[in-house]
Short mmCIF file of C-alpha atoms in Angstrom, two decimals:
data_model
loop_
_atom_site.label_atom_id
_atom_site.label_comp_id
_atom_site.label_asym_id
_atom_site.label_seq_id
_atom_site.Cartn_x
_atom_site.Cartn_y
_atom_site.Cartn_z
CA UNK M 1 1.08 8.42 29.97
CA UNK M 2 2.17 10.67 26.71
CA UNK M 3 -0.06 12.65 25.48
CA UNK M 4 -0.29 12.78 21.62
CA UNK M 5 1.35 15.12 19.69
CA UNK M 6 -0.75 14.95 16.48
CA UNK M 7 -4.64 14.03 15.97
CA UNK M 8 -5.72 10.57 15.65
CA UNK M 9 -7.65 11.55 11.85
CA UNK M 10 -5.73 10.30 8.91
CA UNK M 11 -7.67 13.07 8.01
CA UNK M 12 -6.78 16.16 10.07
CA UNK M 13 -2.80 14.97 10.18
CA UNK M 14 -2.77 15.34 6.70
CA UNK M 15 -4.81 18.24 6.76
CA UNK M 16 -1.69 19.91 9.71
CA UNK M 17 0.63 18.78 6.97
CA UNK M 18 -0.35 20.47 3.98
CA UNK M 19 -1.01 23.69 6.54
CA UNK M 20 2.20 23.28 8.21
CA UNK M 21 3.52 23.70 5.08
CA UNK M 22 1.48 26.12 3.19
CA UNK M 23 2.82 28.20 6.23
CA UNK M 24 6.89 27.25 5.68
CA UNK M 25 6.42 28.88 2.09
CA UNK M 26 4.19 31.14 3.13
CA UNK M 27 6.51 32.11 5.45
CA UNK M 28 9.94 31.75 3.14
CA UNK M 29 8.67 33.96 0.26
CA UNK M 30 7.37 36.53 2.79
CA UNK M 31 10.86 37.50 3.90
CA UNK M 32 12.32 36.89 0.08
CA UNK M 33 9.96 39.62 -0.14
CA UNK M 34 9.41 41.73 3.22
CA UNK M 35 14.12 42.11 1.91
CA UNK M 36 13.85 42.66 -1.32
CA UNK M 37 11.02 44.31 -2.36
CA UNK M 38 10.87 47.49 -0.55
CA UNK M 39 14.54 47.87 -1.01
CA UNK M 40 13.47 47.28 -4.82
CA UNK M 41 10.71 50.81 -4.80
CA UNK M 42 13.41 52.89 -2.97
CA UNK M 43 15.74 51.88 -5.08
CA UNK M 44 13.92 53.15 -8.38
CA UNK M 45 13.21 56.33 -7.13
CA UNK M 46 15.75 56.94 -6.17
CA UNK M 47 17.97 56.08 -9.14
CA UNK M 48 15.27 57.52 -11.16
CA UNK M 49 15.98 61.52 -9.11
CA UNK M 50 19.54 60.40 -8.82
CA UNK M 51 19.92 60.86 -12.85
CA UNK M 52 17.90 63.77 -12.91
CA UNK M 53 20.24 65.32 -10.92
CA UNK M 54 23.63 64.78 -12.03
CA UNK M 55 22.11 65.88 -15.34
CA UNK M 56 21.88 68.72 -13.87
CA UNK M 57 24.63 69.85 -12.38
CA UNK M 58 26.49 68.34 -16.03
CA UNK M 59 24.17 71.42 -17.76
CA UNK M 60 25.47 73.76 -15.26
CA UNK M 61 29.21 73.08 -15.90
CA UNK M 62 28.91 73.12 -19.41
CA UNK M 63 26.40 76.95 -19.14
CA UNK M 64 23.69 75.30 -19.91
CA UNK M 65 21.46 75.59 -17.19
CA UNK M 66 18.14 76.81 -18.02
CA UNK M 67 16.56 79.53 -15.14
CA UNK M 68 13.22 77.01 -15.71
CA UNK M 69 15.10 72.98 -15.55
CA UNK M 70 12.99 69.91 -18.27
CA UNK M 71 11.18 68.00 -15.67
CA UNK M 72 11.92 64.08 -16.35
CA UNK M 73 9.28 61.57 -15.79
CA UNK M 74 8.32 60.85 -11.79
CA UNK M 75 10.42 63.71 -11.00
CA UNK M 76 8.69 66.62 -10.38
CA UNK M 77 10.69 68.79 -8.47
CA UNK M 78 14.93 70.06 -9.43
CA UNK M 79 15.93 72.84 -7.73
CA UNK M 80 19.14 74.62 -8.71
CA UNK M 81 21.04 77.24 -5.28
CA UNK M 82 23.85 79.04 -5.32
CA UNK M 83 26.44 78.98 -2.25
CA UNK M 84 24.51 82.26 -1.19
CA UNK M 85 21.51 80.00 -1.07
CA UNK M 86 20.18 81.98 -4.14
CA UNK M 87 17.62 80.00 -6.82
CA UNK M 88 19.25 80.34 -9.81
CA UNK M 89 17.37 77.43 -11.49
CA UNK M 90 14.83 75.23 -10.21
CA UNK M 91 11.52 73.34 -12.34
CA UNK M 92 8.27 74.42 -13.71
CA UNK M 93 6.42 74.17 -10.56
CA UNK M 94 8.17 75.48 -8.30
CA UNK M 95 9.61 78.85 -9.43
CA UNK M 96 9.48 81.52 -7.35
CA UNK M 97 9.37 79.30 -4.13
CA UNK M 98 12.56 78.90 -2.02
CA UNK M 99 15.34 75.96 -1.06
CA UNK M 100 13.36 72.96 -0.03
CA UNK M 101 16.17 72.00 1.44
CA UNK M 102 19.37 73.60 3.33
CA UNK M 103 21.17 70.40 3.30
CA UNK M 104 25.13 70.23 4.39
CA UNK M 105 26.98 68.57 1.24
CA UNK M 106 30.69 67.35 3.05
CA UNK M 107 32.36 66.75 -0.32
CA UNK M 108 31.67 68.41 -3.80
CA UNK M 109 30.62 66.25 -7.39
CA UNK M 110 28.79 64.25 -3.60
CA UNK M 111 25.20 62.65 -3.98
CA UNK M 112 23.82 62.83 -0.57
CA UNK M 113 19.87 61.26 -0.30
CA UNK M 114 17.29 61.90 3.02
CA UNK M 115 13.81 61.18 3.35
CA UNK M 116 12.06 64.38 4.63
CA UNK M 117 8.37 65.92 4.32
CA UNK M 118 8.75 68.96 2.10
CA UNK M 119 7.35 73.12 3.30
CA UNK M 120 7.30 74.35 1.04
CA UNK M 121 3.90 76.52 -1.40
CA UNK M 122 4.06 74.81 -4.82
CA UNK M 123 0.59 73.18 -5.44
CA UNK M 124 3.04 69.79 -6.67
CA UNK M 125 4.69 69.72 -3.23
CA UNK M 126 2.68 67.29 -1.25
CA UNK M 127 1.71 68.24 2.19
CA UNK M 128 2.76 65.74 4.81
CA UNK M 129 3.96 62.99 2.06
CA UNK M 130 7.18 61.72 2.92
CA UNK M 131 9.60 62.63 -0.33
CA UNK M 132 12.98 61.44 -0.76
CA UNK M 133 15.67 64.64 -1.24
CA UNK M 134 18.86 63.78 -3.31
CA UNK M 135 21.49 66.76 -3.26
CA UNK M 136 25.03 67.40 -5.54
CA UNK M 137 27.28 70.18 -4.29
CA UNK M 138 29.73 71.10 -8.42
CA UNK M 139 31.41 73.20 -8.84
CA UNK M 140 30.25 75.28 -12.29
CA UNK M 141 31.34 78.23 -13.57
CA UNK M 142 27.95 80.05 -12.26
CA UNK M 143 30.57 79.34 -8.59
CA UNK M 144 28.99 76.82 -6.71
CA UNK M 145 26.06 75.14 -6.11
CA UNK M 146 24.05 72.83 -4.99
CA UNK M 147 21.92 70.89 -7.22
CA UNK M 148 18.10 69.65 -5.56
CA UNK M 149 16.11 66.97 -6.71
CA UNK M 150 12.93 65.01 -5.19
CA UNK M 151 10.92 62.36 -6.30
CA UNK M 152 7.25 60.97 -3.75
CA UNK M 153 6.97 58.62 -1.82
CA UNK M 154 3.81 58.15 -1.74
CA UNK M 155 3.37 56.49 -3.90
CA UNK M 156 6.10 53.71 -2.24
CA UNK M 157 4.31 53.70 0.42
CA UNK M 158 1.34 53.11 -0.99
CA UNK M 159 2.44 49.74 -2.26
CA UNK M 160 4.00 48.51 0.58
CA UNK M 161 1.22 49.70 3.20
CA UNK M 162 -1.25 47.62 0.21
CA UNK M 163 2.26 44.31 0.81
CA UNK M 164 2.18 44.59 4.78
CA UNK M 165 -2.29 44.50 4.26
CA UNK M 166 -1.96 41.50 2.26
CA UNK M 167 0.74 39.47 3.81
CA UNK M 168 -0.33 39.84 7.89
CA UNK M 169 -4.21 40.08 6.76
CA UNK M 170 -4.36 37.46 3.11
CA UNK M 171 -1.48 34.71 4.86
CA UNK M 172 -3.85 32.92 8.01
CA UNK M 173 -7.22 33.64 5.61
CA UNK M 174 -4.92 31.69 2.21
CA UNK M 175 -3.57 28.94 5.26
CA UNK M 176 -7.48 28.28 5.84
CA UNK M 177 -8.02 28.31 3.18
CA UNK M 178 -5.62 25.68 3.05
CA UNK M 179 -6.94 23.50 5.75
CA UNK M 180 -10.56 24.10 4.25
CA UNK M 181 -9.73 22.51 1.15
CA UNK M 182 -7.36 19.92 2.53
CA UNK M 183 -9.88 18.96 4.93
CA UNK M 184 -12.82 18.44 2.23
CA UNK M 185 -10.34 16.07 -0.46
CA UNK M 186 -8.70 14.10 1.93
CA UNK M 187 -12.26 13.96 3.83
CA UNK M 188 -13.89 12.88 -0.18
CA UNK M 189 -11.14 10.98 -0.62
CA UNK M 190 -11.22 8.84 2.64
CA UNK M 191 -15.15 8.74 2.34
CA UNK M 192 -15.04 5.54 0.30
CA UNK M 193 -12.28 3.58 3.22
CA UNK M 194 -15.49 5.20 5.71
CA UNK M 195 -18.26 3.31 3.79
CA UNK M 196 -15.30 -0.11 3.84
CA UNK M 197 -15.39 0.05 7.56
CA UNK M 198 -18.44 0.47 8.41
CA UNK M 199 -19.62 -2.47 5.61
CA UNK M 200 -16.45 -4.15 7.33
CA UNK M 201 -17.85 -3.30 10.66
CA UNK M 202 -21.66 -5.41 10.17
CA UNK M 203 -20.18 -8.53 8.27
CA UNK M 204 -19.91 -11.30 11.23
CA UNK M 205 -18.19 -15.09 10.93
CA UNK M 206 -21.96 -15.61 10.94
CA UNK M 207 -22.80 -14.24 7.12
CA UNK M 208 -19.67 -14.14 5.36
CA UNK M 209 -21.52 -12.96 2.04
CA UNK M 210 -21.01 -9.31 2.20
CA UNK M 211 -19.59 -7.86 -0.18
CA UNK M 212 -17.63 -4.34 1.07
CA UNK M 213 -17.83 -1.18 -2.39
CA UNK M 214 -15.71 -0.61 -4.67
CA UNK M 215 -15.23 2.49 -5.30
CA UNK M 216 -14.42 3.32 -9.74
CA UNK M 217 -11.63 5.20 -8.92
CA UNK M 218 -9.27 3.17 -9.87
CA UNK M 219 -6.49 4.43 -7.53
CA UNK M 220 -5.26 2.33 -4.43
CA UNK M 221 -8.57 2.75 -2.29
CA UNK M 222 -10.15 1.20 -5.04
CA UNK M 223 -7.63 -2.30 -5.17
CA UNK M 224 -7.79 -2.64 -1.72
CA UNK M 225 -11.74 -2.83 -1.98
CA UNK M 226 -11.15 -5.20 -4.25
CA UNK M 227 -8.22 -7.31 -1.83
CA UNK M 228 -10.43 -7.75 1.41
CA UNK M 229 -13.75 -8.48 -1.71
CA UNK M 230 -11.40 -11.82 -2.12
CA UNK M 231 -9.56 -11.74 1.39
CA UNK M 232 -14.03 -12.65 1.75
CA UNK M 233 -13.86 -15.01 -0.85
CA UNK M 234 -11.61 -17.16 0.50
CA UNK M 235 -12.86 -16.50 4.28
CA UNK M 236 -16.35 -17.10 2.50
CA UNK M 237 -14.85 -20.15 1.30
CA UNK M 238 -13.18 -21.98 4.05
CA UNK M 239 -16.15 -21.46 7.15
CA UNK M 240 -17.89 -23.17 4.65
CA UNK M 241 -15.67 -26.51 3.73
CA UNK M 242 -14.97 -26.57 7.31
CA UNK M 243 -18.31 -26.13 8.48
CA UNK M 244 -18.97 -28.95 6.05
CA UNK M 245 -16.05 -30.82 6.88
CA UNK M 246 -17.79 -29.88 10.44
CA UNK M 247 -21.03 -31.60 9.69
CA UNK M 248 -19.72 -34.61 7.47
CA UNK M 249 -17.09 -35.63 10.11
CA UNK M 250 -19.79 -35.54 12.23
CA UNK M 251 -22.44 -37.51 10.15
CA UNK M 252 -19.21 -40.21 8.66
CA UNK M 253 -17.47 -40.72 13.05
CA UNK M 254 -21.74 -41.50 14.24
CA UNK M 255 -22.72 -44.18 11.78
CA UNK M 256 -19.03 -46.26 13.13
CA UNK M 257 -20.06 -45.15 16.91
CA UNK M 258 -23.61 -45.93 16.79
CA UNK M 259 -22.52 -49.74 15.67
CA UNK M 260 -19.97 -50.11 18.59
CA UNK M 261 -22.47 -49.11 20.90
CA UNK M 262 -25.45 -50.79 19.22
CA UNK M 263 -23.04 -53.75 19.50
CA UNK M 264 -22.52 -53.20 22.85
CA UNK M 265 -25.51 -52.86 24.01
CA UNK M 266 -26.80 -55.62 22.59
CA UNK M 267 -24.10 -58.21 23.74
CA UNK M 268 -24.72 -56.50 27.85
CA UNK M 269 -28.29 -57.37 26.61
CA UNK M 270 -27.66 -60.49 26.50
CA UNK M 271 -24.13 -62.12 27.82
CA UNK M 272 -25.93 -65.82 27.95
CA UNK M 273 -26.24 -65.22 23.91
CA UNK M 274 -23.40 -63.64 22.80
CA UNK M 275 -20.68 -64.51 21.18
CA UNK M 276 -18.03 -62.73 23.04
CA UNK M 277 -15.37 -63.99 19.91
CA UNK M 278 -17.47 -62.36 18.35
CA UNK M 279 -18.66 -59.31 18.90
CA UNK M 280 -15.09 -58.85 20.17
CA UNK M 281 -13.56 -58.84 16.61
CA UNK M 282 -16.98 -56.82 15.69
CA UNK M 283 -16.18 -53.80 18.39
CA UNK M 284 -12.47 -53.81 17.01
CA UNK M 285 -12.98 -54.24 13.47
CA UNK M 286 -15.72 -50.22 14.98
CA UNK M 287 -12.71 -49.22 16.80
CA UNK M 288 -10.59 -49.60 13.65
CA UNK M 289 -12.72 -47.73 11.00
CA UNK M 290 -13.21 -44.95 14.15
CA UNK M 291 -8.98 -44.80 15.04
CA UNK M 292 -8.27 -44.47 10.80
CA UNK M 293 -10.45 -40.93 10.71
CA UNK M 294 -9.49 -39.40 13.18
CA UNK M 295 -5.53 -40.33 12.13
CA UNK M 296 -6.48 -38.62 8.62
CA UNK M 297 -9.25 -36.47 10.28
CA UNK M 298 -6.30 -35.27 12.94
CA UNK M 299 -3.86 -34.91 9.59
CA UNK M 300 -5.67 -33.11 7.42
CA UNK M 301 -6.24 -30.62 10.66
CA UNK M 302 -2.75 -30.17 10.94
CA UNK M 303 -1.79 -29.97 7.21
CA UNK M 304 -4.80 -27.35 6.62
CA UNK M 305 -3.81 -24.67 10.09
CA UNK M 306 -0.02 -25.61 7.87
CA UNK M 307 2.28 -27.23 9.89
CA UNK M 308 5.65 -27.42 9.69
CA UNK M 309 6.80 -30.41 8.26
CA UNK M 310 10.00 -32.29 9.06
CA UNK M 311 12.19 -31.81 5.84
CA UNK M 312 14.07 -35.28 5.64
CA UNK M 313 15.12 -36.98 2.28
CA UNK M 314 12.52 -39.88 2.43
CA UNK M 315 13.74 -42.83 -0.86
CA UNK M 316 10.45 -43.10 -3.19
CA UNK M 317 10.93 -46.22 -4.51
CA UNK M 318 12.18 -48.07 -0.50
CA UNK M 319 8.09 -46.73 0.12
CA UNK M 320 7.17 -48.25 -2.24
CA UNK M 321 8.57 -51.40 -2.02
CA UNK M 322 7.85 -51.85 1.50
CA UNK M 323 3.92 -50.75 0.63
CA UNK M 324 4.35 -54.05 -1.81
CA UNK M 325 6.06 -56.39 0.36
CA UNK M 326 3.15 -55.39 3.03
CA UNK M 327 0.99 -56.01 0.83
CA UNK M 328 1.84 -59.47 -0.95
CA UNK M 329 -0.12 -62.09 -0.79
CA UNK M 330 -3.28 -60.68 -0.61
CA UNK M 331 -6.66 -60.76 -3.06
CA UNK M 332 -5.68 -58.33 -5.26
CA UNK M 333 -1.74 -58.19 -6.94
CA UNK M 334 0.59 -55.59 -6.56
CA UNK M 335 2.68 -55.30 -8.71
CA UNK M 336 5.66 -53.03 -8.37
CA UNK M 337 7.26 -50.93 -10.90
CA UNK M 338 11.20 -49.17 -9.92
CA UNK M 339 14.48 -48.99 -10.28
CA UNK M 340 17.27 -47.14 -8.22
CA UNK M 341 16.69 -44.43 -6.22
CA UNK M 342 14.14 -41.84 -6.11
CA UNK M 343 15.32 -39.72 -3.36
CA UNK M 344 12.38 -36.84 -1.80
CA UNK M 345 11.93 -33.83 0.93
CA UNK M 346 9.59 -34.22 2.99
CA UNK M 347 7.48 -36.29 5.47
CA UNK M 348 8.74 -40.08 5.52
CA UNK M 349 4.90 -40.18 7.69
CA UNK M 350 2.99 -38.52 5.22
CA UNK M 351 4.10 -40.17 2.21
CA UNK M 352 3.80 -43.32 3.73
CA UNK M 353 0.58 -42.03 4.49
CA UNK M 354 -0.27 -41.05 0.71
CA UNK M 355 0.79 -44.10 -1.08
CA UNK M 356 -1.54 -45.99 1.88
CA UNK M 357 -4.59 -44.59 1.10
CA UNK M 358 -3.54 -44.15 -3.19
CA UNK M 359 -3.48 -48.10 -2.89
CA UNK M 360 -6.91 -48.62 -0.41
CA UNK M 361 -8.77 -46.46 -3.04
CA UNK M 362 -7.62 -48.90 -5.88
CA UNK M 363 -7.66 -51.77 -3.42
CA UNK M 364 -11.48 -50.89 -3.75
CA UNK M 365 -11.77 -50.77 -7.51
CA UNK M 366 -9.46 -52.89 -8.41
CA UNK M 367 -10.33 -56.39 -10.03
CA UNK M 368 -7.00 -58.40 -10.29
CA UNK M 369 -4.02 -55.96 -10.46
CA UNK M 370 -2.78 -52.91 -9.66
CA UNK M 371 0.71 -50.99 -10.60
CA UNK M 372 3.10 -49.18 -8.57
CA UNK M 373 5.29 -47.07 -10.67
CA UNK M 374 8.44 -44.86 -9.29
CA UNK M 375 10.22 -43.40 -12.02
CA UNK M 376 12.82 -40.44 -11.36
CA UNK M 377 11.64 -37.41 -15.13
CA UNK M 378 15.25 -35.91 -15.28
CA UNK M 379 13.58 -33.37 -17.66
CA UNK M 380 11.20 -32.44 -15.38
CA UNK M 381 13.67 -32.54 -12.72
CA UNK M 382 10.01 -34.19 -10.56
CA UNK M 383 9.43 -37.12 -9.25
CA UNK M 384 6.66 -38.88 -10.60
CA UNK M 385 4.37 -42.14 -8.30
CA UNK M 386 1.72 -43.78 -10.67
CA UNK M 387 -0.65 -45.99 -8.78
CA UNK M 388 -3.40 -47.94 -11.51
CA UNK M 389 -5.73 -50.54 -11.28
CA UNK M 390 -7.53 -52.34 -13.40
CA UNK M 391 -11.39 -51.72 -12.53
CA UNK M 392 -14.14 -49.37 -13.80
CA UNK M 393 -12.67 -46.02 -13.65
CA UNK M 394 -13.56 -42.53 -12.72
CA UNK M 395 -15.12 -40.51 -15.93
CA UNK M 396 -13.95 -37.42 -16.73
CA UNK M 397 -15.82 -35.30 -15.16
CA UNK M 398 -15.76 -36.89 -11.72
CA UNK M 399 -11.92 -36.94 -11.62
CA UNK M 400 -11.78 -33.35 -9.58
CA UNK M 401 -14.92 -35.02 -7.50
CA UNK M 402 -12.74 -37.12 -5.28
CA UNK M 403 -10.78 -34.93 -3.58
CA UNK M 404 -13.35 -33.41 -2.47
CA UNK M 405 -13.47 -34.48 1.63
CA UNK M 406 -15.56 -37.69 1.85
CA UNK M 407 -16.72 -37.49 -0.77
CA UNK M 408 -17.65 -40.93 -2.24
CA UNK M 409 -18.94 -41.78 -6.09
CA UNK M 410 -22.45 -44.27 -5.55
CA UNK M 411 -19.84 -47.39 -7.04
CA UNK M 412 -17.39 -46.78 -4.60
CA UNK M 413 -20.10 -46.95 -1.86
CA UNK M 414 -21.37 -49.93 -2.94
CA UNK M 415 -18.14 -52.03 -3.73
CA UNK M 416 -16.68 -50.59 0.01
CA UNK M 417 -19.10 -49.04 2.99
CA UNK M 418 -16.60 -48.16 5.16
CA UNK M 419 -14.43 -46.07 3.42
CA UNK M 420 -14.52 -42.37 5.07
CA UNK M 421 -14.29 -40.36 1.72
CA UNK M 422 -10.53 -38.79 3.32
CA UNK M 423 -8.35 -41.12 1.89
CA UNK M 424 -8.48 -39.26 -2.03
CA UNK M 425 -8.51 -35.10 -0.40
CA UNK M 426 -5.30 -35.77 2.24
CA UNK M 427 -3.11 -37.83 -0.58
CA UNK M 428 -3.85 -34.70 -2.51
CA UNK M 429 -3.19 -32.51 1.03
CA UNK M 430 -0.10 -34.34 1.42
CA UNK M 431 1.37 -34.35 -2.14
CA UNK M 432 0.76 -30.53 -2.46
CA UNK M 433 2.50 -30.29 1.13
CA UNK M 434 4.62 -30.85 -0.71
CA UNK M 435 4.72 -28.50 -3.21
CA UNK M 436 4.04 -31.85 -5.70
CA UNK M 437 0.47 -32.11 -7.01
CA UNK M 438 -2.02 -35.56 -7.90
CA UNK M 439 -3.67 -36.10 -10.32
CA UNK M 440 -5.76 -38.76 -12.82
CA UNK M 441 -5.31 -38.88 -15.41
CA UNK M 442 -6.31 -41.20 -18.46
CA UNK M 443 -5.70 -44.83 -18.38
CA UNK M 444 -8.11 -47.72 -20.28
CA UNK M 445 -8.84 -49.87 -18.59
CA UNK M 446 -9.44 -48.51 -14.77
CA UNK M 447 -7.96 -45.43 -12.83
CA UNK M 448 -4.26 -44.13 -12.76
CA UNK M 449 -3.48 -41.96 -9.86
CA UNK M 450 -0.31 -39.51 -10.86
CA UNK M 451 1.65 -37.85 -8.04
CA UNK M 452 4.47 -36.30 -9.35
CA UNK M 453 7.20 -33.83 -6.21
CA UNK M 454 10.20 -32.07 -6.65
CA UNK M 455 13.49 -33.91 -7.14
CA UNK M 456 15.96 -32.77 -4.18
CA UNK M 457 19.16 -33.04 -6.12
CA UNK M 458 22.50 -32.42 -4.08
CA UNK M 459 22.47 -29.61 -1.49
CA UNK M 460 18.79 -28.37 -2.44
CA UNK M 461 17.23 -26.27 0.63
CA UNK M 462 14.81 -28.91 2.80
CA UNK M 463 12.60 -25.21 2.18
#
């Protein structure tokens, strides 16, 4: 089993990453500081001492050497020593003192430097402290002389000691501070996510009415909460629709099953008094109604599940003509208006079912005539299929209601008690699955259903 290298928690991972990044930045900063700062501090002291030494040597060469040498700032110790070891001149704080050092200088007019502890009895000399001593031999009217200059390195060493303490003690503390701040900030940021997770964990399929809290920050987490609530809204509506669908389907199926069972039970109880031909016809009618309801339920279920349509080019004019021929000679006259061809992309079976349902609905409400028209709208690149009856019509406030599943208006129930209320709902589902629409438009007399489907053009993709 492979061990996890990184912690599982987002909070822990972000804290670790922030700490590692801070450690890399601190390490780079410390490395740059340690590689440049000590040399810079010592270089500043060295420049001051070297400048003082060269100035004294230049004064000696021009016979302007004084017995008491003036000392520049932060270079308190200066001496001029002859080749025999006699102190010819010195700064005020070294008067009467022996040479501060006895360095061997291979070449004249060349600056040499060393770090030593001075042993002078002068009160100005810090015992035990490191001094930067620089010396240069020079030929002067006084003979070969050696000029010494010295400056304490105590300030430099103290500054470097503080720097090392700050680096090696402060860096871990700073990293701990970064880790702690990151842990707290990320925890505060992710607290709404935890509340969302906890609320989602409490939501079950039996109670989809609860919603996750939406933070007021307006950030990505707020967007996540809003999207989650929108998804819960859709799930609640879908679950409610499914429960209502199952309840209505059970009710609609119970009626023909009960009728069929009653007929058969009566016929079985009184076989000698039963007109079996009539009973068989009624039973067959009930079975046909059951078959129609089940077929519509199955097709709705497939459409709800997003079943892939077997796409083919279908001529809507041909479908309309076939519907007209099948309904010729009925009590209600179906007049077909088609011209040429009207190609659409889709399932021939489903589109034929759409027309069948619309015409069956129109037949139940029409008085004498139904008009079925198929027209190509080249401007909008659509095929418009219009079914118009001359019945009582549908009120404007009920036109969307009739497309709900198992919905039948009072007038429809009075005219036909055997309808299922699924036909128009299924027709709209089929139209939408074919990237089209099904609507009811204003018309008098009667009702007018308009199906609008995309016109198929050569080269169009089937999906």
